PDB file of C-alpha atoms (C1' of nucleotides) in Angstrom:
ATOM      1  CA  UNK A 565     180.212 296.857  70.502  1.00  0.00           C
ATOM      2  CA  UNK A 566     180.729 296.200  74.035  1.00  0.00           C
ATOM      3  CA  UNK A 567     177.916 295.106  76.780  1.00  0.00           C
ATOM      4  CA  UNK A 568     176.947 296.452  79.986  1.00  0.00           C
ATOM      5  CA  UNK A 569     175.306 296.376  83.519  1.00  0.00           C
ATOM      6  CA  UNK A 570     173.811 299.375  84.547  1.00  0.00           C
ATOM      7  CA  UNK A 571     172.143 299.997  87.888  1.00  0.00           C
ATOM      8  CA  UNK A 572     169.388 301.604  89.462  1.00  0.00           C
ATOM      9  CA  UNK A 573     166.801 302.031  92.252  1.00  0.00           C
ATOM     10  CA  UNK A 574     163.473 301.140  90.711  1.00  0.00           C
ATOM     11  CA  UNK A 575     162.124 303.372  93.590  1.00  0.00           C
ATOM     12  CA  UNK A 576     164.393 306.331  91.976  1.00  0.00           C
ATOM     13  CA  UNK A 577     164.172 305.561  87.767  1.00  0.00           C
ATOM     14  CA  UNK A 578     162.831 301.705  86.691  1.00  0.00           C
ATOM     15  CA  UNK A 579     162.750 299.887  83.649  1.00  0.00           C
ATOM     16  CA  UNK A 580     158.760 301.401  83.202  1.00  0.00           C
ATOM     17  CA  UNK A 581     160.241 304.716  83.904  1.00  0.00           C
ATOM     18  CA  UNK A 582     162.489 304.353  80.883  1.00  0.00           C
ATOM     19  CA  UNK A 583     160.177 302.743  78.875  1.00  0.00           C
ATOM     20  CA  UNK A 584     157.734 305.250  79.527  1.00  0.00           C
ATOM     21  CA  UNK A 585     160.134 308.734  78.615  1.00  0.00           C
ATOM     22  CA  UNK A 586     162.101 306.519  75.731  1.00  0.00           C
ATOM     23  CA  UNK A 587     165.398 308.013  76.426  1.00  0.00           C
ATOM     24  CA  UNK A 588     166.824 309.267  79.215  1.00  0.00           C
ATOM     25  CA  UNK A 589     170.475 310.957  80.688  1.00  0.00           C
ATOM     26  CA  UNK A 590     171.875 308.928  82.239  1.00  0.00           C
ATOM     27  CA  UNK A 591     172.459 311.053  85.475  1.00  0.00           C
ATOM     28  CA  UNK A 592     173.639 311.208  88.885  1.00  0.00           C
ATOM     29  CA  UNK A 593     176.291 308.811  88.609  1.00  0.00           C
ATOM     30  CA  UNK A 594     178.914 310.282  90.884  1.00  0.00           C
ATOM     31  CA  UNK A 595     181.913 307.726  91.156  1.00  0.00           C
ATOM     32  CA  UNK A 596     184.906 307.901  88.434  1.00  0.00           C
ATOM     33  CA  UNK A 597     185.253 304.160  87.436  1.00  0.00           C
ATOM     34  CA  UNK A 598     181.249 304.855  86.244  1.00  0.00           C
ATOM     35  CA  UNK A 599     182.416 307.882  84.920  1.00  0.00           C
ATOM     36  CA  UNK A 600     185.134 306.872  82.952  1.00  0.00           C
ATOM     37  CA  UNK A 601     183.260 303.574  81.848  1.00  0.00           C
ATOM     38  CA  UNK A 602     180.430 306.166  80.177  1.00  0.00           C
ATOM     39  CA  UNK A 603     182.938 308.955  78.902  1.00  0.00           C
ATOM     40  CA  UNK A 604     185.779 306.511  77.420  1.00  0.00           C
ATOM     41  CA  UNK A 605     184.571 303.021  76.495  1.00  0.00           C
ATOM     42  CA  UNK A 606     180.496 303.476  76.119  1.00  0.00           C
ATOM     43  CA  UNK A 607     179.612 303.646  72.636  1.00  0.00           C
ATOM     44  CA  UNK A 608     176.093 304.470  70.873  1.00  0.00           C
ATOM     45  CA  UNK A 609     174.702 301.210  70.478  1.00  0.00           C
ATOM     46  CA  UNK A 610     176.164 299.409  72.801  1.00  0.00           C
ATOM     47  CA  UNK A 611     173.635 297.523  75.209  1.00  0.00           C
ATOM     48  CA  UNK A 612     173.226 297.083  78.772  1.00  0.00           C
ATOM     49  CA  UNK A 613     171.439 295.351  81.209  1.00  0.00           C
ATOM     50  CA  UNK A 614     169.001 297.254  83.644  1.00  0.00           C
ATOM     51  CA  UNK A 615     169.328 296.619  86.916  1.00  0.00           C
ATOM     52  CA  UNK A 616     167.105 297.268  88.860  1.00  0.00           C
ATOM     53  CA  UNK A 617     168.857 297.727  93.009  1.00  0.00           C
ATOM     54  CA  UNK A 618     167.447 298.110  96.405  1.00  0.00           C
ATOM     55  CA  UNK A 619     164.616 295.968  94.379  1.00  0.00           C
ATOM     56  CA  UNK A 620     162.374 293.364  95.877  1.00  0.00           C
ATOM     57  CA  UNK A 621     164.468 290.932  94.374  1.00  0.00           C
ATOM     58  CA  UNK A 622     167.366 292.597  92.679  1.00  0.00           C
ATOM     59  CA  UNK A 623     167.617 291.498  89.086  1.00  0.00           C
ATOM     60  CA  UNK A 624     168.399 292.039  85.598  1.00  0.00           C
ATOM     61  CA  UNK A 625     164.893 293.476  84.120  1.00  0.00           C
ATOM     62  CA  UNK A 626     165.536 294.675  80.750  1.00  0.00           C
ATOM     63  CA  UNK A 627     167.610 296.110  78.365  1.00  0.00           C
ATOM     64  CA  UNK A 628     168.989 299.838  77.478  1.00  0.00           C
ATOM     65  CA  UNK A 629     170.871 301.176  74.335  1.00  0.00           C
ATOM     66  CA  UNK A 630     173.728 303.581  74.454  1.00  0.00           C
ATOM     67  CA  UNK A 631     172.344 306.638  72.470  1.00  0.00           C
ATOM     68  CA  UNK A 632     174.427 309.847  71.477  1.00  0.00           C
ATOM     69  CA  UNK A 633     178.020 310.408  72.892  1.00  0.00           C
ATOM     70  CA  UNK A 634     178.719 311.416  75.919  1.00  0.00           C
ATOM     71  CA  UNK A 635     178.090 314.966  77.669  1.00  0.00           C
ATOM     72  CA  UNK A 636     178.401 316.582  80.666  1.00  0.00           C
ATOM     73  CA  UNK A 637     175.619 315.635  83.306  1.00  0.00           C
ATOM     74  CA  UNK A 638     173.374 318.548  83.924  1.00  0.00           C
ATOM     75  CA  UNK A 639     172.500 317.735  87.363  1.00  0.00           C
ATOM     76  CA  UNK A 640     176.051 318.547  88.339  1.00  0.00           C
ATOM     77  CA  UNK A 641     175.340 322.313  87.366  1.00  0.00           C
ATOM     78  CA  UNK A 642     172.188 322.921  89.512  1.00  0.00           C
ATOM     79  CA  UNK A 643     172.323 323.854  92.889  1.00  0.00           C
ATOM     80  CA  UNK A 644     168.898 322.375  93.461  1.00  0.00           C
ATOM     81  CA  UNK A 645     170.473 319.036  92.179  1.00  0.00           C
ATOM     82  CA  UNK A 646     170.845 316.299  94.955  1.00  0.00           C
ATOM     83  CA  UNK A 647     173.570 315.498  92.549  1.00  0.00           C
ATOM     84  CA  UNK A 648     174.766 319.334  92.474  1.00  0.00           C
ATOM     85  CA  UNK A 649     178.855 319.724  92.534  1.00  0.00           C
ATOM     86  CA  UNK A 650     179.909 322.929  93.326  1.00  0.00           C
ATOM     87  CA  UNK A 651     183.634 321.704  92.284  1.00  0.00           C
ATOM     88  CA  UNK A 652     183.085 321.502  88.990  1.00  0.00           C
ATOM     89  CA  UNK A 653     182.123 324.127  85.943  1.00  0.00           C
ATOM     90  CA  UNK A 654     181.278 324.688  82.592  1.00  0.00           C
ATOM     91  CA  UNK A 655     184.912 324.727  81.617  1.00  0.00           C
ATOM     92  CA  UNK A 656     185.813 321.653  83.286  1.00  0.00           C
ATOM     93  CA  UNK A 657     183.082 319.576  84.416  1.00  0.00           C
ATOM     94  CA  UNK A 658     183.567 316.715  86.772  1.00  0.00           C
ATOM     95  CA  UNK A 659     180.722 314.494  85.459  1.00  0.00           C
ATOM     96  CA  UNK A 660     179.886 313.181  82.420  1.00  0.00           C
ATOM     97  CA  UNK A 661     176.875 310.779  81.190  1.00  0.00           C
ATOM     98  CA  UNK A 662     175.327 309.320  78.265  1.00  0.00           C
ATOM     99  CA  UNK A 663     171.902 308.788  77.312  1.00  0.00           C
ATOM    100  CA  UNK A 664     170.413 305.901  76.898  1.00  0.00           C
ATOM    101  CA  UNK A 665     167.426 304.539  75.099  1.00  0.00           C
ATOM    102  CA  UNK A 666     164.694 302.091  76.303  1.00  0.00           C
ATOM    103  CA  UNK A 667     165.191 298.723  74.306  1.00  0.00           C
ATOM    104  CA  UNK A 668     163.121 295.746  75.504  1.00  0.00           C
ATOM    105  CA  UNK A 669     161.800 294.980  79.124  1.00  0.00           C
ATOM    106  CA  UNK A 670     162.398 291.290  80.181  1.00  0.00           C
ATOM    107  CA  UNK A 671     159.216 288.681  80.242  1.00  0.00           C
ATOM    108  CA  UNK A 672     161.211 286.961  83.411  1.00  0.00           C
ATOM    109  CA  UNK A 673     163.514 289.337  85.292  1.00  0.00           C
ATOM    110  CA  UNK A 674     167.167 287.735  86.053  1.00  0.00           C
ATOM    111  CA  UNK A 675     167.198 287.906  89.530  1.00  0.00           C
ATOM    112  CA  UNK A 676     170.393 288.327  91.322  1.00  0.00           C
ATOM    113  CA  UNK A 677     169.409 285.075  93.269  1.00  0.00           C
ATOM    114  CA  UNK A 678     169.274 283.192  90.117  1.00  0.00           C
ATOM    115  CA  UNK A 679     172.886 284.205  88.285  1.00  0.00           C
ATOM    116  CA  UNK A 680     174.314 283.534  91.954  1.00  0.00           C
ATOM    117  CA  UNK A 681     173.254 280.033  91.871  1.00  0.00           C
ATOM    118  CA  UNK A 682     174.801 279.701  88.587  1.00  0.00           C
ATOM    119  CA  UNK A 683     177.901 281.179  90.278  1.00  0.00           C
ATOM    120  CA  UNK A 684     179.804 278.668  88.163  1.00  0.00           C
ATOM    121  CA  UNK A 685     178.339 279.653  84.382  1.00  0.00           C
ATOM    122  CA  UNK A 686     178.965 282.890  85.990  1.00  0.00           C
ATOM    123  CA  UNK A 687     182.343 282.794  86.945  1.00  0.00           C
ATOM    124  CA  UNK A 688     183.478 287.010  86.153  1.00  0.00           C
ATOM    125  CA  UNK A 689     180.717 288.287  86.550  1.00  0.00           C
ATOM    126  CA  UNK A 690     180.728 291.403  88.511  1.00  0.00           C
ATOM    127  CA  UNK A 691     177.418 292.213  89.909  1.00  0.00           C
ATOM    128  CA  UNK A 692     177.135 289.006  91.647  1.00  0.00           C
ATOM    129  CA  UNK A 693     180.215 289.942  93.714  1.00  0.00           C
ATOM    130  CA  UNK A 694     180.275 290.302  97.767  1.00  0.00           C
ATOM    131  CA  UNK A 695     180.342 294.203  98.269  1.00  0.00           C
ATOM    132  CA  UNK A 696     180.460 295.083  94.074  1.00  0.00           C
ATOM    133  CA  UNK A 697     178.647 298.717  94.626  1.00  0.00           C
ATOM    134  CA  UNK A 698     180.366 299.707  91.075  1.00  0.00           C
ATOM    135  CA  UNK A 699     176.796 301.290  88.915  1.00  0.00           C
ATOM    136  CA  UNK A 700     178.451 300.647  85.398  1.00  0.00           C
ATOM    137  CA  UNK A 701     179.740 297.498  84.959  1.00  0.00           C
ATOM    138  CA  UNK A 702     181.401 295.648  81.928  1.00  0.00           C
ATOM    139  CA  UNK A 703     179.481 292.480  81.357  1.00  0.00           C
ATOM    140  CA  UNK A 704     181.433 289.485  79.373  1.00  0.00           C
ATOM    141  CA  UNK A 705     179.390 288.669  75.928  1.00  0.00           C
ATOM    142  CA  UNK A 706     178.686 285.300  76.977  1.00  0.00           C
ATOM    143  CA  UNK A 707     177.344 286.105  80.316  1.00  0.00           C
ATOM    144  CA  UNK A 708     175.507 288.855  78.703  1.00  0.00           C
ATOM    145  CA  UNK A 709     173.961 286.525  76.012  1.00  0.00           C
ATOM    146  CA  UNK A 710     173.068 284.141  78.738  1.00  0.00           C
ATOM    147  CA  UNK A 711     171.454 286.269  80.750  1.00  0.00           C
ATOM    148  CA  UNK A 712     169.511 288.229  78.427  1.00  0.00           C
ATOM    149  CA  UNK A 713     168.341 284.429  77.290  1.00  0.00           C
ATOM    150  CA  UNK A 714     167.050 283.715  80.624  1.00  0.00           C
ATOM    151  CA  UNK A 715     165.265 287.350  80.262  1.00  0.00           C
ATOM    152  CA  UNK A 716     163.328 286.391  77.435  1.00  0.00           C
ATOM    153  CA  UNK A 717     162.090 283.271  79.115  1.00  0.00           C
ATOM    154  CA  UNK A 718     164.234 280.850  77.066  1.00  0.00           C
ATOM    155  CA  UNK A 719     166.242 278.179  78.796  1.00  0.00           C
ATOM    156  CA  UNK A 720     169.609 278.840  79.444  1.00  0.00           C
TER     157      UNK A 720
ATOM    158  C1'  DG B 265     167.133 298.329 110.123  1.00  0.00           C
ATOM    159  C1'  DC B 266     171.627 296.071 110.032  1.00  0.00           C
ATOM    160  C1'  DC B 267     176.042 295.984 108.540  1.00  0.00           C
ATOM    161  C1'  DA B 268     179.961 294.541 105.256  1.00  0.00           C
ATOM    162  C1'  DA B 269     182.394 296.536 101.729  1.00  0.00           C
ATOM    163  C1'  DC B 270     184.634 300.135  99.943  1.00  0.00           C
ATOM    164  C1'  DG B 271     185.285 305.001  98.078  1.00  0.00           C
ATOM    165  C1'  DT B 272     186.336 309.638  99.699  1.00  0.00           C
ATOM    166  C1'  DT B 273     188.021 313.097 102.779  1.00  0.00           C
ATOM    167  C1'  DG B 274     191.120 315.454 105.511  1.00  0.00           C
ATOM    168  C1'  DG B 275     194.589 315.719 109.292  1.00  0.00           C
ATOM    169  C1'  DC B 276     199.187 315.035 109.772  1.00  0.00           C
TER     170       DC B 276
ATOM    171  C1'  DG C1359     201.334 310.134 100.741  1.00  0.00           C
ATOM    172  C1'  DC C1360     199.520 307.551 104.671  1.00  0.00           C
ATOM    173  C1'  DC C1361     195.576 306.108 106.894  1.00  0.00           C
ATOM    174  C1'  DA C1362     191.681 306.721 110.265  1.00  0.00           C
ATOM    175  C1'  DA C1363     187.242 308.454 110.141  1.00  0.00           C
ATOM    176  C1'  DC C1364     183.319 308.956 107.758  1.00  0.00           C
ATOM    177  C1'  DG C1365     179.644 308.368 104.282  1.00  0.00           C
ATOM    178  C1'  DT C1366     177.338 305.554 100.890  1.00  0.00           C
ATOM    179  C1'  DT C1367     175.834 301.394  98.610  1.00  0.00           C
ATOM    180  C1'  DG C1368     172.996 297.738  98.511  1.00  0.00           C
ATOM    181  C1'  DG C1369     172.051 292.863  99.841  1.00  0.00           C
ATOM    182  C1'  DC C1370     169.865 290.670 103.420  1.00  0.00           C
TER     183       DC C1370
END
DNA sequence: GCCAACGTTGGC
DNA sequence: GCCAACGTTGGC
């Protein structure tokens, strides 16, 4: 099993908002790395980091659990969709997601702050990048380990 | 609200 | 296939 960051605007879909629907599509994800990450190398079980962007402060806030194989994104298929593609059909759609389940919020969120001034135990790390806009990142075992440690409020 | 970073588009 | 223009992301 492989771990993950995945991000999103707390303002759009949060941690609570997962927590509250249990499992959710992962939708709207509309770049190919992301894309590719979900259809080719995300496997059920697998678990990620939430992220929660565009936050007040960003941060690692729980965790999520790869759930079902991957299928084409719904969203892409209605025109009412902000996420609507006209390029791509039923045959041959463009966009693929996977769901993901709700697994454990964080006591203490990992703020972005807080993994940058570890920049060093950190070293890799993608998210804490200058200009990483990526949504589906790989995260390194031991950097995921660490920071889900921090999560649960136990010293690092 | 600003703007750096960077992915995508489209003219050539 | 190059690359300038444009749009988006996302921290600050």
């Amino acid at each position: 099993l492989r771990t993950w960051l995945i991000k999103s605007e707390p303002d759009v879909f949060s941690i609570d908002d997962l927590a509250a629907k249990g499992r959710s599509g992962w939708d709207g994800v509309r770049n190919y790395q992301a894309r590719n990450y979900m259809r080719d190398d995300m496997k059920p079980g697998d678990l990620c980091l939430f992220w929660h962007s565009n936050a007040t402060p960003p941060g690692a806030v729980g965790l999520a659990r790869v759930d079902g194989a991957p299928r084409p994104d719904p969203t892409q298929f209605d025109p009412e969709s902000e996420y609507y593609d006209p390029k791509s059909t039923a045959a041959e759609p463009r966009w693929v997601m996977v769901d993901v389940a709700f697994h454990e919020k964080f006591p203490n969120p990992v703020t972005l702050e807080s993994l940058k001034a570890r920049a060093d135990a950190f070293e890799g790390l993608l998210v804490i990048k200058r200009g990483m806009r990526l949504s589906i990142q790989p995260v390194e075992q031991a950097h995921f380990d660490a920071i889900v440690a921090a999560g649960r409020g136990q010293a690092p």
